[in-house]
């Protein structure tokens, strides 16, 4: 195979792995702090994408913003909408059901995701149709032999990797991260130590959902198109990555994200005639790994819960 084409495949796999990891970390944060699965997480990706799309478009129409300023507005909108969605779902659905069976929370968040998805489809003009996402990053192409990649793609990848590192630093080096880890280890002892349980839970839901909103913006910038149900499959993949990596850990879901993207890329490279089935093969590998490692690749007992 041509080295340039192989490098292109590897770059695409790294990009997808970064996005999967960002979404998977959110699932692990929710589970780590409250032992719940927030199945509306994927739909928050769509909320972030459409919020950035609307905010950037509106500001461009009103004050002729373009380029970095429009991107900044879109970024703030994606992060804000994601955080707000997470806090609302956490406060109105998850905390009141704290002592209810886990399936109740699962069902409530699943329905909340449907509400978010349908709100976009019905609330946005022609919301059922794909929307072209504006090009908010610099144009240009980087070439090395037969390998070429857009400058915008490189910026998205570097930003995504930076977000993964920043999230790790937030969890391990900040007061919020300390509170999250304390509640995850022992809720009662954490409260006796002065940690506000409700505030920590809502802060965790805001942080995890901000990551989802950011993933939506990244997808829009990368593919130049968004759809009201774009977060459904991404949510399933993110959850699978979190489970195989180790729910409750921080590094595990990141490994799971890159593993899933790596399998997809490997199938595309080695068996190009089966590339349409790359998701099927990747999920099959995930199922096999879950059978071999029921607690995840990084077992909770040997890893730091978030």
PDB file of C-alpha atoms in Angstrom:
ATOM      1  CA  UNK A   1       0.000   0.000   0.000  1.00  0.00           C
ATOM      2  CA  UNK A   2       1.137   3.541  -0.741  1.00  0.00           C
ATOM      3  CA  UNK A   3       2.722   5.049   2.415  1.00  0.00           C
ATOM      4  CA  UNK A   4       0.829   8.297   1.902  1.00  0.00           C
ATOM      5  CA  UNK A   5      -2.515   6.499   1.821  1.00  0.00           C
ATOM      6  CA  UNK A   6      -1.566   4.502   4.897  1.00  0.00           C
ATOM      7  CA  UNK A   7      -0.646   7.714   6.720  1.00  0.00           C
ATOM      8  CA  UNK A   8      -4.016   9.162   5.717  1.00  0.00           C
ATOM      9  CA  UNK A   9      -5.808   6.175   7.224  1.00  0.00           C
ATOM     10  CA  UNK A  10      -3.771   6.466  10.408  1.00  0.00           C
ATOM     11  CA  UNK A  11      -4.527  10.168  10.709  1.00  0.00           C
ATOM     12  CA  UNK A  12      -8.261   9.541  10.287  1.00  0.00           C
ATOM     13  CA  UNK A  13      -8.106   6.785  12.889  1.00  0.00           C
ATOM     14  CA  UNK A  14      -6.326   9.064  15.334  1.00  0.00           C
ATOM     15  CA  UNK A  15      -8.949  11.756  14.758  1.00  0.00           C
ATOM     16  CA  UNK A  16     -11.850   9.361  15.357  1.00  0.00           C
ATOM     17  CA  UNK A  17     -10.107   7.876  18.379  1.00  0.00           C
ATOM     18  CA  UNK A  18      -9.763  11.304  19.947  1.00  0.00           C
ATOM     19  CA  UNK A  19     -13.458  12.053  19.492  1.00  0.00           C
ATOM     20  CA  UNK A  20     -14.487   8.620  20.785  1.00  0.00           C
ATOM     21  CA  UNK A  21     -12.232   9.092  23.816  1.00  0.00           C
ATOM     22  CA  UNK A  22     -13.745  12.487  24.637  1.00  0.00           C
ATOM     23  CA  UNK A  23     -17.259  11.029  24.585  1.00  0.00           C
ATOM     24  CA  UNK A  24     -16.238   7.879  26.488  1.00  0.00           C
ATOM     25  CA  UNK A  25     -14.628   9.889  29.293  1.00  0.00           C
ATOM     26  CA  UNK A  26     -17.998  11.559  29.884  1.00  0.00           C
ATOM     27  CA  UNK A  27     -19.689   8.184  30.391  1.00  0.00           C
ATOM     28  CA  UNK A  28     -16.964   7.176  32.836  1.00  0.00           C
ATOM     29  CA  UNK A  29     -17.285  10.421  34.784  1.00  0.00           C
ATOM     30  CA  UNK A  30     -21.028   9.906  35.287  1.00  0.00           C
ATOM     31  CA  UNK A  31     -20.584   6.294  36.327  1.00  0.00           C
ATOM     32  CA  UNK A  32     -17.623   7.058  38.567  1.00  0.00           C
ATOM     33  CA  UNK A  33     -19.377   9.681  40.642  1.00  0.00           C
ATOM     34  CA  UNK A  34     -22.905   8.250  40.832  1.00  0.00           C
ATOM     35  CA  UNK A  35     -22.826   4.720  39.350  1.00  0.00           C
ATOM     36  CA  UNK A  36     -25.299   5.694  36.631  1.00  0.00           C
ATOM     37  CA  UNK A  37     -25.320   5.398  32.857  1.00  0.00           C
ATOM     38  CA  UNK A  38     -26.460   8.641  31.209  1.00  0.00           C
ATOM     39  CA  UNK A  39     -27.820   7.429  27.886  1.00  0.00           C
ATOM     40  CA  UNK A  40     -28.690  10.938  26.724  1.00  0.00           C
ATOM     41  CA  UNK A  41     -24.960  11.642  26.477  1.00  0.00           C
ATOM     42  CA  UNK A  42     -24.781  11.008  22.734  1.00  0.00           C
ATOM     43  CA  UNK A  43     -27.647  13.385  22.046  1.00  0.00           C
ATOM     44  CA  UNK A  44     -25.820  16.145  23.931  1.00  0.00           C
ATOM     45  CA  UNK A  45     -23.239  15.835  21.136  1.00  0.00           C
ATOM     46  CA  UNK A  46     -25.980  16.899  18.705  1.00  0.00           C
ATOM     47  CA  UNK A  47     -27.014  19.725  21.039  1.00  0.00           C
ATOM     48  CA  UNK A  48     -23.446  21.036  21.070  1.00  0.00           C
ATOM     49  CA  UNK A  49     -23.101  20.800  17.305  1.00  0.00           C
ATOM     50  CA  UNK A  50     -26.356  22.603  16.575  1.00  0.00           C
ATOM     51  CA  UNK A  51     -25.736  25.230  19.270  1.00  0.00           C
ATOM     52  CA  UNK A  52     -22.369  26.051  17.702  1.00  0.00           C
ATOM     53  CA  UNK A  53     -23.943  26.027  14.250  1.00  0.00           C
ATOM     54  CA  UNK A  54     -26.727  28.398  15.302  1.00  0.00           C
ATOM     55  CA  UNK A  55     -24.565  30.756  17.342  1.00  0.00           C
ATOM     56  CA  UNK A  56     -21.839  31.068  14.727  1.00  0.00           C
ATOM     57  CA  UNK A  57     -24.388  31.545  11.954  1.00  0.00           C
ATOM     58  CA  UNK A  58     -26.371  34.111  13.923  1.00  0.00           C
ATOM     59  CA  UNK A  59     -23.336  36.178  14.851  1.00  0.00           C
ATOM     60  CA  UNK A  60     -22.042  36.043  11.280  1.00  0.00           C
ATOM     61  CA  UNK A  61     -25.391  37.348  10.040  1.00  0.00           C
ATOM     62  CA  UNK A  62     -25.693  40.100  12.656  1.00  0.00           C
ATOM     63  CA  UNK A  63     -22.181  41.513  12.909  1.00  0.00           C
ATOM     64  CA  UNK A  64     -20.357  39.829  10.014  1.00  0.00           C
ATOM     65  CA  UNK A  65     -18.144  37.733  12.269  1.00  0.00           C
ATOM     66  CA  UNK A  66     -15.967  35.169  10.553  1.00  0.00           C
ATOM     67  CA  UNK A  67     -12.970  32.991  11.221  1.00  0.00           C
ATOM     68  CA  UNK A  68     -11.570  32.925  14.773  1.00  0.00           C
ATOM     69  CA  UNK A  69     -14.276  35.150  16.286  1.00  0.00           C
ATOM     70  CA  UNK A  70     -17.106  33.057  14.867  1.00  0.00           C
ATOM     71  CA  UNK A  71     -15.290  29.914  16.039  1.00  0.00           C
ATOM     72  CA  UNK A  72     -14.958  31.368  19.546  1.00  0.00           C
ATOM     73  CA  UNK A  73     -18.690  32.122  19.621  1.00  0.00           C
ATOM     74  CA  UNK A  74     -19.471  28.608  18.400  1.00  0.00           C
ATOM     75  CA  UNK A  75     -17.135  27.074  20.973  1.00  0.00           C
ATOM     76  CA  UNK A  76     -18.722  29.016  23.834  1.00  0.00           C
ATOM     77  CA  UNK A  77     -22.187  28.014  22.599  1.00  0.00           C
ATOM     78  CA  UNK A  78     -21.249  24.322  22.332  1.00  0.00           C
ATOM     79  CA  UNK A  79     -19.671  24.222  25.780  1.00  0.00           C
ATOM     80  CA  UNK A  80     -22.469  26.252  27.365  1.00  0.00           C
ATOM     81  CA  UNK A  81     -25.282  24.239  25.797  1.00  0.00           C
ATOM     82  CA  UNK A  82     -23.570  20.980  26.734  1.00  0.00           C
ATOM     83  CA  UNK A  83     -23.015  22.038  30.336  1.00  0.00           C
ATOM     84  CA  UNK A  84     -26.581  23.347  30.676  1.00  0.00           C
ATOM     85  CA  UNK A  85     -28.025  20.125  29.268  1.00  0.00           C
ATOM     86  CA  UNK A  86     -25.950  18.063  31.674  1.00  0.00           C
ATOM     87  CA  UNK A  87     -26.906  20.134  34.717  1.00  0.00           C
ATOM     88  CA  UNK A  88     -30.614  20.059  33.853  1.00  0.00           C
ATOM     89  CA  UNK A  89     -30.623  16.298  33.294  1.00  0.00           C
ATOM     90  CA  UNK A  90     -28.591  15.739  36.452  1.00  0.00           C
ATOM     91  CA  UNK A  91     -30.746  17.992  38.614  1.00  0.00           C
ATOM     92  CA  UNK A  92     -34.195  17.036  37.327  1.00  0.00           C
ATOM     93  CA  UNK A  93     -33.725  13.366  36.438  1.00  0.00           C
ATOM     94  CA  UNK A  94     -30.654  11.789  37.984  1.00  0.00           C
ATOM     95  CA  UNK A  95     -30.440  13.211  41.513  1.00  0.00           C
ATOM     96  CA  UNK A  96     -34.153  12.638  42.297  1.00  0.00           C
ATOM     97  CA  UNK A  97     -33.697   9.006  41.218  1.00  0.00           C
ATOM     98  CA  UNK A  98     -30.491   8.515  43.185  1.00  0.00           C
ATOM     99  CA  UNK A  99     -31.969   5.773  45.383  1.00  0.00           C
ATOM    100  CA  UNK A 100     -34.168   4.247  42.666  1.00  0.00           C
ATOM    101  CA  UNK A 101     -33.169   1.113  40.710  1.00  0.00           C
ATOM    102  CA  UNK A 102     -30.497   1.812  38.123  1.00  0.00           C
ATOM    103  CA  UNK A 103     -32.826   0.893  35.275  1.00  0.00           C
ATOM    104  CA  UNK A 104     -35.024   3.867  36.201  1.00  0.00           C
ATOM    105  CA  UNK A 105     -32.171   6.307  35.656  1.00  0.00           C
ATOM    106  CA  UNK A 106     -31.201   4.530  32.454  1.00  0.00           C
ATOM    107  CA  UNK A 107     -34.750   4.805  31.103  1.00  0.00           C
ATOM    108  CA  UNK A 108     -35.145   8.433  32.213  1.00  0.00           C
ATOM    109  CA  UNK A 109     -31.923   9.551  30.523  1.00  0.00           C
ATOM    110  CA  UNK A 110     -32.751   7.506  27.423  1.00  0.00           C
ATOM    111  CA  UNK A 111     -36.058   9.359  27.117  1.00  0.00           C
ATOM    112  CA  UNK A 112     -34.323  12.673  27.815  1.00  0.00           C
ATOM    113  CA  UNK A 113     -32.048  11.950  24.868  1.00  0.00           C
ATOM    114  CA  UNK A 114     -35.073  11.358  22.664  1.00  0.00           C
ATOM    115  CA  UNK A 115     -36.519  14.684  23.817  1.00  0.00           C
ATOM    116  CA  UNK A 116     -33.285  16.496  22.933  1.00  0.00           C
ATOM    117  CA  UNK A 117     -33.086  14.805  19.554  1.00  0.00           C
ATOM    118  CA  UNK A 118     -36.697  15.559  18.643  1.00  0.00           C
ATOM    119  CA  UNK A 119     -36.387  19.131  19.924  1.00  0.00           C
ATOM    120  CA  UNK A 120     -33.595  19.682  17.403  1.00  0.00           C
ATOM    121  CA  UNK A 121     -35.504  17.978  14.592  1.00  0.00           C
ATOM    122  CA  UNK A 122     -38.690  19.950  15.207  1.00  0.00           C
ATOM    123  CA  UNK A 123     -37.230  23.194  16.539  1.00  0.00           C
ATOM    124  CA  UNK A 124     -34.616  23.849  13.870  1.00  0.00           C
ATOM    125  CA  UNK A 125     -35.943  24.837  10.431  1.00  0.00           C
ATOM    126  CA  UNK A 126     -35.768  21.708   8.260  1.00  0.00           C
ATOM    127  CA  UNK A 127     -34.169  20.053  11.261  1.00  0.00           C
ATOM    128  CA  UNK A 128     -34.670  16.584   9.843  1.00  0.00           C
ATOM    129  CA  UNK A 129     -32.219  17.292   7.016  1.00  0.00           C
ATOM    130  CA  UNK A 130     -28.407  17.455   7.297  1.00  0.00           C
ATOM    131  CA  UNK A 131     -26.995  20.949   7.726  1.00  0.00           C
ATOM    132  CA  UNK A 132     -23.762  22.181   6.130  1.00  0.00           C
ATOM    133  CA  UNK A 133     -21.440  23.321   8.910  1.00  0.00           C
ATOM    134  CA  UNK A 134     -19.530  26.541   8.236  1.00  0.00           C
ATOM    135  CA  UNK A 135     -15.775  26.412   7.666  1.00  0.00           C
ATOM    136  CA  UNK A 136     -14.516  28.275  10.745  1.00  0.00           C
ATOM    137  CA  UNK A 137     -10.898  27.124  10.656  1.00  0.00           C
ATOM    138  CA  UNK A 138      -8.043  28.224   8.350  1.00  0.00           C
ATOM    139  CA  UNK A 139      -7.866  26.665   4.912  1.00  0.00           C
ATOM    140  CA  UNK A 140      -4.750  25.132   3.485  1.00  0.00           C
ATOM    141  CA  UNK A 141      -3.207  21.730   2.942  1.00  0.00           C
ATOM    142  CA  UNK A 142      -0.096  20.151   4.422  1.00  0.00           C
ATOM    143  CA  UNK A 143       1.679  17.734   2.084  1.00  0.00           C
ATOM    144  CA  UNK A 144       4.423  15.183   2.566  1.00  0.00           C
ATOM    145  CA  UNK A 145       4.889  13.084  -0.536  1.00  0.00           C
ATOM    146  CA  UNK A 146       1.564  11.490  -1.391  1.00  0.00           C
ATOM    147  CA  UNK A 147       0.168  12.283   2.075  1.00  0.00           C
ATOM    148  CA  UNK A 148      -1.918  15.405   2.411  1.00  0.00           C
ATOM    149  CA  UNK A 149      -4.070  16.692   5.232  1.00  0.00           C
ATOM    150  CA  UNK A 150      -5.991  19.885   5.774  1.00  0.00           C
ATOM    151  CA  UNK A 151      -4.708  22.465   8.223  1.00  0.00           C
ATOM    152  CA  UNK A 152      -8.165  22.518   9.811  1.00  0.00           C
ATOM    153  CA  UNK A 153      -7.998  18.762  10.453  1.00  0.00           C
ATOM    154  CA  UNK A 154      -4.616  19.106  12.147  1.00  0.00           C
ATOM    155  CA  UNK A 155      -5.966  21.899  14.369  1.00  0.00           C
ATOM    156  CA  UNK A 156      -9.000  19.784  15.322  1.00  0.00           C
ATOM    157  CA  UNK A 157      -6.810  16.797  16.167  1.00  0.00           C
ATOM    158  CA  UNK A 158      -4.374  18.805  18.275  1.00  0.00           C
ATOM    159  CA  UNK A 159      -7.247  20.532  20.064  1.00  0.00           C
ATOM    160  CA  UNK A 160      -8.899  17.183  20.762  1.00  0.00           C
ATOM    161  CA  UNK A 161      -5.707  15.693  22.195  1.00  0.00           C
ATOM    162  CA  UNK A 162      -5.297  18.849  24.266  1.00  0.00           C
ATOM    163  CA  UNK A 163      -8.820  18.424  25.645  1.00  0.00           C
ATOM    164  CA  UNK A 164      -8.061  14.834  26.677  1.00  0.00           C
ATOM    165  CA  UNK A 165      -4.933  15.993  28.536  1.00  0.00           C
ATOM    166  CA  UNK A 166      -6.765  18.969  30.066  1.00  0.00           C
ATOM    167  CA  UNK A 167      -9.560  16.723  31.324  1.00  0.00           C
ATOM    168  CA  UNK A 168      -7.009  14.477  33.010  1.00  0.00           C
ATOM    169  CA  UNK A 169      -5.445  17.529  34.675  1.00  0.00           C
ATOM    170  CA  UNK A 170      -8.839  18.789  35.839  1.00  0.00           C
ATOM    171  CA  UNK A 171      -9.605  15.440  37.469  1.00  0.00           C
ATOM    172  CA  UNK A 172      -6.182  15.018  39.074  1.00  0.00           C
ATOM    173  CA  UNK A 173      -5.075  18.569  39.871  1.00  0.00           C
ATOM    174  CA  UNK A 174      -8.126  20.723  40.688  1.00  0.00           C
ATOM    175  CA  UNK A 175     -10.494  21.091  43.618  1.00  0.00           C
ATOM    176  CA  UNK A 176     -13.418  19.879  41.501  1.00  0.00           C
ATOM    177  CA  UNK A 177     -11.419  16.831  40.467  1.00  0.00           C
ATOM    178  CA  UNK A 178     -10.547  16.115  44.100  1.00  0.00           C
ATOM    179  CA  UNK A 179     -14.228  16.333  45.030  1.00  0.00           C
ATOM    180  CA  UNK A 180     -15.197  14.033  42.148  1.00  0.00           C
ATOM    181  CA  UNK A 181     -12.616  11.439  43.154  1.00  0.00           C
ATOM    182  CA  UNK A 182     -13.631  11.692  46.817  1.00  0.00           C
ATOM    183  CA  UNK A 183     -17.327  11.147  46.052  1.00  0.00           C
ATOM    184  CA  UNK A 184     -16.456   8.307  43.686  1.00  0.00           C
ATOM    185  CA  UNK A 185     -14.433   6.547  46.394  1.00  0.00           C
ATOM    186  CA  UNK A 186     -16.867   6.992  49.287  1.00  0.00           C
ATOM    187  CA  UNK A 187     -19.841   9.331  49.152  1.00  0.00           C
ATOM    188  CA  UNK A 188     -20.525   9.387  52.904  1.00  0.00           C
ATOM    189  CA  UNK A 189     -16.925   9.995  53.940  1.00  0.00           C
ATOM    190  CA  UNK A 190     -16.637  12.727  51.316  1.00  0.00           C
ATOM    191  CA  UNK A 191     -19.677  14.516  52.729  1.00  0.00           C
ATOM    192  CA  UNK A 192     -18.291  14.215  56.261  1.00  0.00           C
ATOM    193  CA  UNK A 193     -15.138  15.878  54.952  1.00  0.00           C
ATOM    194  CA  UNK A 194     -17.196  18.832  53.752  1.00  0.00           C
ATOM    195  CA  UNK A 195     -17.659  17.917  50.089  1.00  0.00           C
ATOM    196  CA  UNK A 196     -21.053  19.008  48.714  1.00  0.00           C
ATOM    197  CA  UNK A 197     -22.500  15.896  47.101  1.00  0.00           C
ATOM    198  CA  UNK A 198     -25.098  17.637  44.933  1.00  0.00           C
ATOM    199  CA  UNK A 199     -22.676  20.313  43.771  1.00  0.00           C
ATOM    200  CA  UNK A 200     -20.061  17.704  42.889  1.00  0.00           C
ATOM    201  CA  UNK A 201     -22.557  15.590  40.954  1.00  0.00           C
ATOM    202  CA  UNK A 202     -23.839  18.582  39.003  1.00  0.00           C
ATOM    203  CA  UNK A 203     -20.279  19.746  38.362  1.00  0.00           C
ATOM    204  CA  UNK A 204     -19.451  16.282  37.029  1.00  0.00           C
ATOM    205  CA  UNK A 205     -22.493  16.268  34.757  1.00  0.00           C
ATOM    206  CA  UNK A 206     -21.582  19.742  33.513  1.00  0.00           C
ATOM    207  CA  UNK A 207     -17.982  18.702  32.791  1.00  0.00           C
ATOM    208  CA  UNK A 208     -18.906  15.456  31.045  1.00  0.00           C
ATOM    209  CA  UNK A 209     -21.606  17.139  28.977  1.00  0.00           C
ATOM    210  CA  UNK A 210     -19.260  19.973  28.015  1.00  0.00           C
ATOM    211  CA  UNK A 211     -16.996  17.315  26.545  1.00  0.00           C
ATOM    212  CA  UNK A 212     -19.943  15.956  24.554  1.00  0.00           C
ATOM    213  CA  UNK A 213     -20.820  19.438  23.267  1.00  0.00           C
ATOM    214  CA  UNK A 214     -17.200  19.959  22.256  1.00  0.00           C
ATOM    215  CA  UNK A 215     -17.204  16.609  20.429  1.00  0.00           C
ATOM    216  CA  UNK A 216     -20.235  17.824  18.466  1.00  0.00           C
ATOM    217  CA  UNK A 217     -18.393  20.975  17.414  1.00  0.00           C
ATOM    218  CA  UNK A 218     -15.343  18.937  16.414  1.00  0.00           C
ATOM    219  CA  UNK A 219     -17.451  16.607  14.287  1.00  0.00           C
ATOM    220  CA  UNK A 220     -19.102  19.556  12.572  1.00  0.00           C
ATOM    221  CA  UNK A 221     -15.765  21.184  11.801  1.00  0.00           C
ATOM    222  CA  UNK A 222     -14.257  17.904  10.586  1.00  0.00           C
ATOM    223  CA  UNK A 223     -17.070  16.568   8.413  1.00  0.00           C
ATOM    224  CA  UNK A 224     -18.557  19.993   7.523  1.00  0.00           C
ATOM    225  CA  UNK A 225     -22.048  18.547   8.096  1.00  0.00           C
ATOM    226  CA  UNK A 226     -24.281  17.901  11.100  1.00  0.00           C
ATOM    227  CA  UNK A 227     -27.482  15.963  11.605  1.00  0.00           C
ATOM    228  CA  UNK A 228     -30.053  15.881  14.405  1.00  0.00           C
ATOM    229  CA  UNK A 229     -29.344  12.185  15.122  1.00  0.00           C
ATOM    230  CA  UNK A 230     -25.564  12.347  14.686  1.00  0.00           C
ATOM    231  CA  UNK A 231     -25.041  11.577  18.374  1.00  0.00           C
ATOM    232  CA  UNK A 232     -26.948   8.286  18.477  1.00  0.00           C
ATOM    233  CA  UNK A 233     -24.235   6.043  17.060  1.00  0.00           C
ATOM    234  CA  UNK A 234     -21.501   8.134  18.642  1.00  0.00           C
ATOM    235  CA  UNK A 235     -23.151   7.640  22.029  1.00  0.00           C
ATOM    236  CA  UNK A 236     -23.259   3.874  21.543  1.00  0.00           C
ATOM    237  CA  UNK A 237     -19.618   3.805  20.463  1.00  0.00           C
ATOM    238  CA  UNK A 238     -18.583   6.045  23.359  1.00  0.00           C
ATOM    239  CA  UNK A 239     -20.365   3.815  25.846  1.00  0.00           C
ATOM    240  CA  UNK A 240     -18.762   0.701  24.352  1.00  0.00           C
ATOM    241  CA  UNK A 241     -15.340   2.344  24.588  1.00  0.00           C
ATOM    242  CA  UNK A 242     -15.942   3.282  28.224  1.00  0.00           C
ATOM    243  CA  UNK A 243     -17.069  -0.248  29.130  1.00  0.00           C
ATOM    244  CA  UNK A 244     -14.206  -2.048  27.422  1.00  0.00           C
ATOM    245  CA  UNK A 245     -11.697   0.440  28.839  1.00  0.00           C
ATOM    246  CA  UNK A 246     -13.117   0.261  32.354  1.00  0.00           C
ATOM    247  CA  UNK A 247     -16.097   2.269  33.603  1.00  0.00           C
ATOM    248  CA  UNK A 248     -15.074   4.377  36.569  1.00  0.00           C
ATOM    249  CA  UNK A 249     -11.502   4.878  35.388  1.00  0.00           C
ATOM    250  CA  UNK A 250     -10.128   7.840  33.459  1.00  0.00           C
ATOM    251  CA  UNK A 251      -7.431   6.284  31.302  1.00  0.00           C
ATOM    252  CA  UNK A 252      -9.472   3.191  30.387  1.00  0.00           C
ATOM    253  CA  UNK A 253     -12.112   4.956  28.252  1.00  0.00           C
ATOM    254  CA  UNK A 254      -9.370   6.866  26.425  1.00  0.00           C
ATOM    255  CA  UNK A 255      -7.666   3.580  25.585  1.00  0.00           C
ATOM    256  CA  UNK A 256     -11.046   2.154  24.557  1.00  0.00           C
ATOM    257  CA  UNK A 257     -11.683   5.081  22.222  1.00  0.00           C
ATOM    258  CA  UNK A 258      -8.405   4.684  20.388  1.00  0.00           C
ATOM    259  CA  UNK A 259      -8.828   0.907  20.352  1.00  0.00           C
ATOM    260  CA  UNK A 260     -12.232   1.148  18.651  1.00  0.00           C
ATOM    261  CA  UNK A 261     -10.938   3.614  16.065  1.00  0.00           C
ATOM    262  CA  UNK A 262      -7.848   1.472  15.575  1.00  0.00           C
ATOM    263  CA  UNK A 263      -9.938  -1.593  14.744  1.00  0.00           C
ATOM    264  CA  UNK A 264     -12.032   0.435  12.300  1.00  0.00           C
ATOM    265  CA  UNK A 265      -8.885   1.728  10.609  1.00  0.00           C
ATOM    266  CA  UNK A 266      -7.277  -1.710  10.546  1.00  0.00           C
ATOM    267  CA  UNK A 267     -10.311  -3.221   8.835  1.00  0.00           C
ATOM    268  CA  UNK A 268     -10.322  -0.435   6.249  1.00  0.00           C
ATOM    269  CA  UNK A 269      -6.599  -0.851   5.532  1.00  0.00           C
ATOM    270  CA  UNK A 270      -6.323  -4.650   5.494  1.00  0.00           C
ATOM    271  CA  UNK A 271      -9.768  -5.525   4.125  1.00  0.00           C
ATOM    272  CA  UNK A 272     -10.899  -2.554   2.019  1.00  0.00           C
ATOM    273  CA  UNK A 273     -13.702  -4.584   0.440  1.00  0.00           C
ATOM    274  CA  UNK A 274     -15.251  -4.957   3.930  1.00  0.00           C
ATOM    275  CA  UNK A 275     -14.815  -1.297   4.967  1.00  0.00           C
ATOM    276  CA  UNK A 276     -18.603  -0.880   5.044  1.00  0.00           C
ATOM    277  CA  UNK A 277     -18.617  -3.380   7.920  1.00  0.00           C
ATOM    278  CA  UNK A 278     -15.882  -1.729   9.967  1.00  0.00           C
ATOM    279  CA  UNK A 279     -18.335  -0.854  12.765  1.00  0.00           C
ATOM    280  CA  UNK A 280     -19.584  -4.442  12.871  1.00  0.00           C
ATOM    281  CA  UNK A 281     -16.043  -5.786  13.204  1.00  0.00           C
ATOM    282  CA  UNK A 282     -15.143  -3.164  15.824  1.00  0.00           C
ATOM    283  CA  UNK A 283     -18.185  -4.025  17.949  1.00  0.00           C
ATOM    284  CA  UNK A 284     -17.391  -7.737  17.594  1.00  0.00           C
ATOM    285  CA  UNK A 285     -13.882  -7.077  18.922  1.00  0.00           C
ATOM    286  CA  UNK A 286     -15.335  -5.045  21.801  1.00  0.00           C
ATOM    287  CA  UNK A 287     -17.712  -7.905  22.683  1.00  0.00           C
ATOM    288  CA  UNK A 288     -14.816 -10.377  22.668  1.00  0.00           C
ATOM    289  CA  UNK A 289     -12.698  -8.110  24.889  1.00  0.00           C
ATOM    290  CA  UNK A 290     -15.562  -7.613  27.348  1.00  0.00           C
ATOM    291  CA  UNK A 291     -15.814 -11.400  27.574  1.00  0.00           C
ATOM    292  CA  UNK A 292     -12.089 -11.649  28.293  1.00  0.00           C
ATOM    293  CA  UNK A 293     -11.940  -8.601  30.594  1.00  0.00           C
ATOM    294  CA  UNK A 294     -15.362  -8.253  32.289  1.00  0.00           C
ATOM    295  CA  UNK A 295     -14.252  -5.281  34.392  1.00  0.00           C
ATOM    296  CA  UNK A 296     -12.517  -3.542  31.490  1.00  0.00           C
ATOM    297  CA  UNK A 297      -8.966  -3.387  30.225  1.00  0.00           C
ATOM    298  CA  UNK A 298      -8.083  -1.274  33.254  1.00  0.00           C
ATOM    299  CA  UNK A 299      -9.913  -2.897  36.155  1.00  0.00           C
ATOM    300  CA  UNK A 300     -11.376  -0.461  38.642  1.00  0.00           C
ATOM    301  CA  UNK A 301      -9.546  -1.972  41.587  1.00  0.00           C
ATOM    302  CA  UNK A 302      -6.181  -1.262  39.946  1.00  0.00           C
ATOM    303  CA  UNK A 303      -6.993   2.157  38.530  1.00  0.00           C
ATOM    304  CA  UNK A 304      -7.936   5.527  39.869  1.00  0.00           C
ATOM    305  CA  UNK A 305     -11.652   6.122  39.770  1.00  0.00           C
ATOM    306  CA  UNK A 306     -12.629   9.556  38.510  1.00  0.00           C
TER     307      UNK A 306
END
